[in-house]
């Protein structure tokens, strides 16, 4: 008499094994693609910089193969609780810089990663001091060419970098991406553009701006958080820590500080930016910085974060691109443009050295 096979054994049939093997192959392929795409041609080292207020942690990225000293780009973050790599978002640019012979140095903001403190307690001057501390540390690194230390900064960094350059005249270059000029006008512009994009009427936008002006008056009067809570729209509350941060920084304006630049400045703007009025930014930069020092690139398809327009309105596409093809996360022209700027100023430096090289008797 034959025994019937159990349901469990019947489940493990040849078609099932074929399906299982196919699924495993697909999973292994996907994992391999992700690993390959997220492996970058550079050397990363975690660093810790002691300060009077604790420590700053971050990442120093170097070209994989270099024999001579390399230039350095010190990264200055925009707004928010940003870690050293911007959750990996900086790595495609770091790789481009490494391939061009530049190191990158980026810190965790205070209270992020291993850095001491709280970034929301900082003023723009405090942020500048963190950058100066990082530069001082970098100048002691034997692999870094002290004559080629410059800055890259995005958005809010536009209020930080002029402070850094004013205090350190040896900064070799500055790259500013999507910087604003004035905190208050930038906020108004951003509110208007976001609401227009979402389809709000002019009346709704005006009402929102009137409410924001009331909040702004409290901020400029340095009102307490309790005073704010008394009148605030409970559906749009600012946290207590954020309130303090805004009170401390609301008068930020980059205009006068732009006169502090005495080395090449490269301004990168995206035509799809709804956070910053890029026309105002370009106009003020051209007014305040000598033409001989300033270069401007406007990217027609890029937004505030240098994302291409195809990704701006799709969170799924953005995350999928970051995972499977991170080098395409930024506008196609953006990365090449940064490298072209650095190559151009390095070529000028080399020409200067060759021109003034004298024979030694």
Coordinates of N, CA and C in Angstrom, one line a residue, residues 70-153:
X70 N 47.0 67.4 -1.8 CA 45.8 67.6 -2.6 C 45.1 68.9 -2.0
X71 N 44.3 69.5 -2.9 CA 43.5 70.6 -2.4 C 42.4 70.1 -1.6
X72 N 41.7 70.9 -0.9 CA 40.6 70.5 0.1 C 39.4 71.4 -0.1
X73 N 38.2 70.8 -0.2 CA 37.0 71.5 -0.2 C 36.3 71.2 1.2
X74 N 36.1 72.3 2.0 CA 35.4 72.2 3.2 C 33.9 72.4 3.0
X75 N 33.1 71.5 3.4 CA 31.6 71.6 3.2 C 30.9 72.3 4.3
X76 N 30.1 73.2 3.9 CA 29.3 74.0 4.8 C 27.8 73.7 4.5
X77 N 27.1 73.1 5.5 CA 25.7 72.6 5.2 C 24.7 73.8 5.1
X78 N 23.6 73.4 4.6 CA 22.4 74.3 4.7 C 21.7 74.1 6.0
X79 N 20.4 74.3 6.0 CA 19.6 74.3 7.2 C 19.2 72.8 7.5
X80 N 19.0 72.6 8.8 CA 18.5 71.3 9.3 C 19.6 70.4 10.0
X81 N 19.1 69.3 10.6 CA 20.0 68.4 11.3 C 20.8 67.5 10.4
X82 N 21.9 68.0 9.8 CA 22.6 67.3 8.7 C 23.8 66.6 9.2
X83 N 24.0 65.4 8.8 CA 25.2 64.6 9.2 C 26.3 64.9 8.1
X84 N 27.5 64.4 8.3 CA 28.6 64.7 7.5 C 28.4 64.4 6.0
X85 N 27.8 63.3 5.7 CA 27.6 62.9 4.3 C 26.3 63.3 3.7
X86 N 25.4 64.0 4.5 CA 24.1 64.4 4.1 C 23.3 63.1 3.7
X87 N 23.4 62.1 4.6 CA 22.8 60.8 4.4 C 23.2 60.2 3.0
X88 N 24.5 60.4 2.7 CA 25.0 59.9 1.5 C 24.9 60.8 0.2
X89 N 24.2 61.9 0.4 CA 23.9 62.7 -0.8 C 25.1 63.5 -1.3
X90 N 26.1 63.7 -0.4 CA 27.3 64.4 -0.9 C 28.3 63.4 -1.6
X91 N 28.1 62.1 -1.5 CA 29.2 61.2 -2.0 C 29.4 61.4 -3.5
X92 N 28.4 61.5 -4.4 CA 28.7 61.7 -5.8 C 29.6 62.9 -6.0
X93 N 29.4 64.0 -5.3 CA 30.3 65.2 -5.5 C 31.6 64.9 -4.9
X94 N 31.7 64.2 -3.7 CA 33.0 63.9 -3.1 C 33.9 63.1 -4.1
X95 N 33.2 62.1 -4.8 CA 33.9 61.3 -5.7 C 34.4 62.1 -6.9
X96 N 33.6 63.0 -7.4 CA 34.1 63.9 -8.5 C 35.3 64.7 -8.1
X97 N 35.2 65.2 -6.8 CA 36.3 66.1 -6.3 C 37.6 65.2 -6.2
X98 N 37.4 64.0 -5.6 CA 38.5 63.1 -5.5 C 39.2 62.8 -6.8
X99 N 38.4 62.6 -7.8 CA 39.0 62.2 -9.1 C 39.7 63.5 -9.7
X100 N 39.3 64.7 -9.3 CA 39.9 65.9 -9.7 C 41.1 66.3 -8.9
X101 N 41.4 65.5 -7.9 CA 42.6 65.7 -7.0 C 42.3 66.6 -5.8
X102 N 41.1 66.5 -5.3 CA 40.7 67.3 -4.1 C 40.1 66.4 -3.1
X103 N 40.5 66.7 -1.8 CA 39.9 66.1 -0.7 C 38.6 66.8 -0.3
X104 N 37.8 66.2 0.5 CA 36.6 66.9 1.0 C 36.5 66.7 2.5
X105 N 36.2 67.7 3.2 CA 36.0 67.6 4.7 C 34.6 68.1 5.0
X106 N 33.9 67.3 5.7 CA 32.5 67.6 6.1 C 32.2 67.1 7.5
X107 N 31.6 68.0 8.3 CA 31.3 67.7 9.7 C 29.9 67.4 10.0
X108 N 29.6 66.6 11.0 CA 28.3 66.4 11.5 C 27.9 67.7 12.2
X109 N 26.7 68.2 12.0 CA 26.3 69.4 12.8 C 26.2 69.1 14.3
X110 N 26.4 70.1 15.1 CA 26.3 69.9 16.6 C 25.0 69.2 16.9
X111 N 25.1 68.1 17.7 CA 23.9 67.3 18.1 C 23.6 66.3 17.1
X112 N 24.3 66.1 16.0 CA 24.1 65.1 15.0 C 25.3 64.2 15.0
X113 N 25.1 62.9 14.8 CA 26.3 62.0 14.8 C 27.0 62.1 16.1
X114 N 28.3 62.3 16.1 CA 29.0 62.4 17.4 C 29.4 63.8 17.8
X115 N 28.9 64.8 17.1 CA 29.2 66.2 17.4 C 28.5 66.7 18.6
X116 N 29.2 67.4 19.5 CA 28.6 67.9 20.7 C 27.7 69.1 20.4
X117 N 26.8 69.3 21.3 CA 25.9 70.5 21.2 C 24.6 70.3 20.5
X118 N 24.0 71.4 20.1 CA 22.8 71.4 19.4 C 22.8 72.5 18.3
X119 N 22.7 72.1 17.1 CA 22.8 73.1 16.0 C 21.7 74.2 16.1
X120 N 20.6 73.9 16.7 CA 19.5 74.9 16.9 C 19.9 76.0 17.9
X121 N 20.9 75.8 18.6 CA 21.4 76.8 19.6 C 22.4 77.8 18.9
X122 N 22.7 77.6 17.6 CA 23.8 78.3 17.0 C 23.3 79.5 16.2
X123 N 24.2 80.5 16.2 CA 24.0 81.7 15.3 C 24.8 81.4 14.0
X124 N 24.7 82.2 13.0 CA 25.5 82.1 11.8 C 27.0 82.3 12.1
X125 N 27.3 83.1 13.1 CA 28.7 83.3 13.5 C 29.2 82.0 14.2
X126 N 28.4 81.4 15.0 CA 28.8 80.1 15.6 C 29.1 79.1 14.5
X127 N 28.3 79.0 13.5 CA 28.5 78.1 12.4 C 29.8 78.4 11.7
X128 N 30.1 79.7 11.5 CA 31.4 80.1 10.9 C 32.5 79.6 11.8
X129 N 32.4 79.7 13.1 CA 33.5 79.3 14.0 C 33.8 77.8 13.8
X130 N 32.7 77.0 13.6 CA 32.9 75.6 13.4 C 33.7 75.3 12.1
X131 N 33.4 76.1 11.1 CA 34.1 75.9 9.8 C 35.6 76.3 10.0
X132 N 35.8 77.4 10.7 CA 37.2 77.9 10.9 C 38.0 76.8 11.7
X133 N 37.3 76.2 12.7 CA 37.9 75.1 13.5 C 38.3 74.0 12.6
X134 N 37.4 73.6 11.6 CA 37.7 72.5 10.7 C 38.9 72.9 9.8
X135 N 39.0 74.1 9.3 CA 40.1 74.5 8.5 C 41.4 74.5 9.2
X136 N 41.4 75.0 10.5 CA 42.6 75.0 11.3 C 43.1 73.5 11.5
X137 N 42.2 72.6 11.7 CA 42.5 71.2 11.8 C 43.1 70.7 10.5
X138 N 42.5 71.0 9.4 CA 42.9 70.5 8.1 C 44.3 71.0 7.7
X139 N 44.7 72.2 8.1 CA 46.0 72.8 7.8 C 47.1 72.0 8.5
X140 N 46.8 71.2 9.4 CA 47.8 70.4 10.1 C 48.0 69.0 9.5
X141 N 47.1 68.7 8.5 CA 47.1 67.4 7.9 C 48.2 67.4 6.8
X142 N 49.1 66.5 6.8 CA 50.2 66.5 5.8 C 49.8 66.2 4.4
X143 N 48.6 65.6 4.2 CA 48.1 65.4 2.8 C 47.5 66.5 2.2
X144 N 47.2 67.6 2.9 CA 46.5 68.8 2.4 C 47.4 69.9 2.0
X145 N 47.2 70.4 0.8 CA 47.9 71.6 0.3 C 47.3 72.8 0.9
X146 N 48.0 73.5 1.8 CA 47.4 74.6 2.5 C 47.1 75.8 1.6
X147 N 47.6 75.9 0.4 CA 47.3 76.9 -0.5 C 46.1 76.7 -1.4
X148 N 45.5 75.5 -1.2 CA 44.3 75.1 -2.0 C 43.2 74.6 -1.1
X149 N 42.9 75.4 0.0 CA 41.8 75.1 0.8 C 40.7 76.0 0.6
X150 N 39.5 75.5 0.2 CA 38.4 76.4 -0.2 C 37.1 75.8 0.4
X151 N 36.0 76.5 0.1 CA 34.7 76.2 0.7 C 33.7 75.8 -0.3
X152 N 32.8 74.9 0.0 CA 31.6 74.6 -0.7 C 30.4 74.8 0.3
X153 N 29.4 75.5 -0.1 CA 28.3 75.7 0.8 C 27.0 75.8 0.1

